[in-house]
């Protein structure tokens, strides 16, 4: 008989299976913890090995970015020239206490530059969704490292960056004392308005040294680095007060001040002691003045493309600026070389490389004093561009979509906007009957331009314009915009660049490369987008050459240079004239434009007054835009090749009434279109003589000469550009109809997109 198990043995048998899983659980738990530790340490070591090096100069420098030219030479540093650096012995103990209390209360107890309690607290906050990203656990030492070698962007607060911060913090704590680390931090933080360091900020906000500040003022400065713009005491006094009081509460908690001191400081208005900003304005350097408008756009572009503040991230920003051209342009409009009638008359200029879209030089105003990063008229002043719009919205789309030839017959006859009784007029208040598209563009006739846009269709015209980087406000999406709408010189330079390079649009750009403090870099280039056919660009350019040789832009002509361009002016409305009767009269313009180009440069110029009714511009003053273009283009052309545009195979040429004209090779327009030798006449259209033609003669005002004389002049004239392929453009390539006798006076004719007569 087999032996039966006892009750005790059965109990032991039942207990064994229960014990084994528990032992296994703890065994694997310990193994798991060990694995996590090993993995964590391995990951930490893996990340830490790639940590950048950090030097004392990195720690002592401010967080400003350097602005460099394409040649790699430093042009200026943002904020560095104005910083006041203070040693630890010069920093009041109360400020040290305020900074430590609000930023890192266990700063002096941290042995390795990291705070495990803060890291754990931040991790919990991140895990529960109460914090954005891996942040909140940084010590003062880690913050200093981040300011010195890392980006401060939220998106960059990754596990890898945190590991590297911790590793570098341990190294710093071994190498530098707590007093030194605190000194570096207090001198490095950004304090808004281009100010770095708390000593600099004390001078800026209170016109005092750190030792002269009150407790309330010290608390404000200590709390400002968390959000320099958000706690601006002028723009956001409520937010600034709240933050200052948080600092005071932290100091009270840490027993650095008494309750009575805290209450007295809190009762102080945040505006107490603040000085007028004009009193704290630093002396502006010449370089800052020269590049100010360009720098404004660089800062905007860096923020838009990299989502960082270049004033706080210590970047190396390589720009597209040509400092030689920038200085020349600045001096040109400020030193009296151009005879402006007064300091109140303003200008905006943008020069680009049409083959890349790079902005080479830019001026956003003149006689601006020490104002920095102010209103940039080149990118913000959307004044009507007048007739410089015609190639972009009227004639370009007509060639692109309707296969117009340069000799397309157009009607310059009385025209009334559909659905209104508003009659459109030309600048001379006359009509020329049937004329060619070339003549209409060169002489800047308004009526043929609007008739052409009407034939194209407003929708197609606006889409064509959009392809050139210009989207008009909804209120301006009307036929009348065909002779002028809200555009900046930056937009227009980029748009005309597509005509200059054969049809590709490049958005205007100011930066080409940005290097971060950790050595990583981003390069910015544009492949461009096709905005028009090569045939359209060439035919527009061929017609626009005549604007400078025999049309409304002769004051802009650079001798011997292959160039094209367009003038633009706008008149005053009746309401503006009522506000200032002195603006009434023939030939007084509100805005004057000239945009011209070669194969290598585009220059767009606007002139006028910020307050339009301040004064008007007479015929002579309207040519100032052309004078600026001519001077700057002449300066640039000395170092650039002078080459004519090459006719694409899709364009054919013919002779009409002795003029070389162009049409699309696939088009039958050449055989079907008949162009009268002279415009048709009636009681409303003045007669004028059969057009005479001229080459790119070396004249600055419209003139008449026979084609044979023109050819002779072209053959004998000597170009001022030695490096060109030929001494001057051939006579047949740019023969144009001269303006009628009524406008061939010494004062060049001006066209207008008068709001009174052009806007329905």
mmCIF file of N, CA and C in Angstrom, residues 1 38 125 138 176 212 237 258 281 284 286 306 345 392 443 505 565 569 577 595 605 612 625 678 686 733 760:
data_model
loop_
_atom_site.group_PDB
_atom_site.id
_atom_site.type_symbol
_atom_site.label_atom_id
_atom_site.label_comp_id
_atom_site.label_asym_id
_atom_site.label_seq_id
_atom_site.Cartn_x
_atom_site.Cartn_y
_atom_site.Cartn_z
ATOM 1 N N UNK A 1 0.860 -1.204 0.000
ATOM 2 C CA UNK A 1 0.000 0.000 0.000
ATOM 3 C C UNK A 1 0.886 1.241 0.000
ATOM 4 N N UNK A 38 21.758 50.319 -16.855
ATOM 5 C CA UNK A 38 22.838 50.132 -17.834
ATOM 6 C C UNK A 38 22.493 50.825 -19.147
ATOM 7 N N UNK A 125 5.807 66.390 -14.384
ATOM 8 C CA UNK A 125 4.994 67.409 -15.053
ATOM 9 C C UNK A 125 4.872 67.118 -16.539
ATOM 10 N N UNK A 138 16.024 72.479 -15.405
ATOM 11 C CA UNK A 138 17.345 73.049 -15.635
ATOM 12 C C UNK A 138 17.820 73.876 -14.451
ATOM 13 N N UNK A 176 34.694 75.637 -12.529
ATOM 14 C CA UNK A 176 34.422 77.014 -12.105
ATOM 15 C C UNK A 176 33.680 77.027 -10.779
ATOM 16 N N UNK A 212 22.987 100.902 -7.498
ATOM 17 C CA UNK A 212 22.081 102.013 -7.206
ATOM 18 C C UNK A 212 20.602 101.611 -7.262
ATOM 19 N N UNK A 237 2.800 96.327 -18.257
ATOM 20 C CA UNK A 237 3.104 96.612 -16.846
ATOM 21 C C UNK A 237 2.476 95.617 -15.880
ATOM 22 N N UNK A 258 12.888 90.517 4.394
ATOM 23 C CA UNK A 258 11.848 90.444 5.410
ATOM 24 C C UNK A 258 10.482 90.691 4.791
ATOM 25 N N UNK A 281 19.020 105.718 -25.103
ATOM 26 C CA UNK A 281 19.401 105.277 -26.446
ATOM 27 C C UNK A 281 20.917 105.279 -26.597
ATOM 28 N N UNK A 284 24.330 105.218 -31.889
ATOM 29 C CA UNK A 284 24.230 104.283 -32.999
ATOM 30 C C UNK A 284 25.488 104.354 -33.861
ATOM 31 N N UNK A 286 27.885 103.857 -37.190
ATOM 32 C CA UNK A 286 27.673 104.124 -38.614
ATOM 33 C C UNK A 286 27.229 102.846 -39.323
ATOM 34 N N UNK A 306 13.764 79.697 -38.813
ATOM 35 C CA UNK A 306 14.381 78.858 -37.787
ATOM 36 C C UNK A 306 13.611 78.864 -36.471
ATOM 37 N N UNK A 345 11.064 114.238 -47.752
ATOM 38 C CA UNK A 345 10.831 113.353 -48.891
ATOM 39 C C UNK A 345 11.572 112.046 -48.649
ATOM 40 N N UNK A 392 3.464 93.584 -65.469
ATOM 41 C CA UNK A 392 3.191 92.464 -64.575
ATOM 42 C C UNK A 392 1.753 91.968 -64.638
ATOM 43 N N UNK A 443 5.364 104.475 -74.005
ATOM 44 C CA UNK A 443 4.835 105.802 -73.696
ATOM 45 C C UNK A 443 3.927 105.780 -72.462
ATOM 46 N N UNK A 505 10.604 82.946 -61.155
ATOM 47 C CA UNK A 505 10.424 83.822 -59.993
ATOM 48 C C UNK A 505 11.182 83.272 -58.796
ATOM 49 N N UNK A 565 13.430 98.735 -68.208
ATOM 50 C CA UNK A 565 12.801 99.220 -66.989
ATOM 51 C C UNK A 565 11.488 99.919 -67.250
ATOM 52 N N UNK A 569 4.018 106.546 -61.780
ATOM 53 C CA UNK A 569 3.631 107.649 -60.902
ATOM 54 C C UNK A 569 2.152 107.522 -60.561
ATOM 55 N N UNK A 577 -6.384 116.521 -52.516
ATOM 56 C CA UNK A 577 -6.193 117.885 -53.012
ATOM 57 C C UNK A 577 -6.990 118.867 -52.159
ATOM 58 N N UNK A 595 11.615 101.001 -61.758
ATOM 59 C CA UNK A 595 12.175 99.663 -61.576
ATOM 60 C C UNK A 595 12.850 99.265 -62.875
ATOM 61 N N UNK A 605 12.841 101.325 -57.133
ATOM 62 C CA UNK A 605 12.935 102.556 -56.334
ATOM 63 C C UNK A 605 11.567 103.206 -56.208
ATOM 64 N N UNK A 612 1.120 111.556 -47.373
ATOM 65 C CA UNK A 612 1.016 111.886 -48.798
ATOM 66 C C UNK A 612 0.717 113.349 -49.064
ATOM 67 N N UNK A 625 13.661 109.164 -58.518
ATOM 68 C CA UNK A 625 13.689 107.697 -58.501
ATOM 69 C C UNK A 625 14.580 107.169 -59.614
ATOM 70 N N UNK A 678 0.173 105.101 -89.247
ATOM 71 C CA UNK A 678 -0.097 106.144 -88.264
ATOM 72 C C UNK A 678 -1.406 105.816 -87.579
ATOM 73 N N UNK A 686 -5.883 113.311 -81.430
ATOM 74 C CA UNK A 686 -4.985 114.238 -82.113
ATOM 75 C C UNK A 686 -4.109 113.510 -83.117
ATOM 76 N N UNK A 733 17.499 96.281 -82.257
ATOM 77 C CA UNK A 733 16.974 95.520 -81.132
ATOM 78 C C UNK A 733 16.134 96.337 -80.183
ATOM 79 N N UNK A 760 -12.682 102.636 -60.356
ATOM 80 C CA UNK A 760 -14.133 102.722 -60.454
ATOM 81 C C UNK A 760 -14.777 102.846 -59.078
#
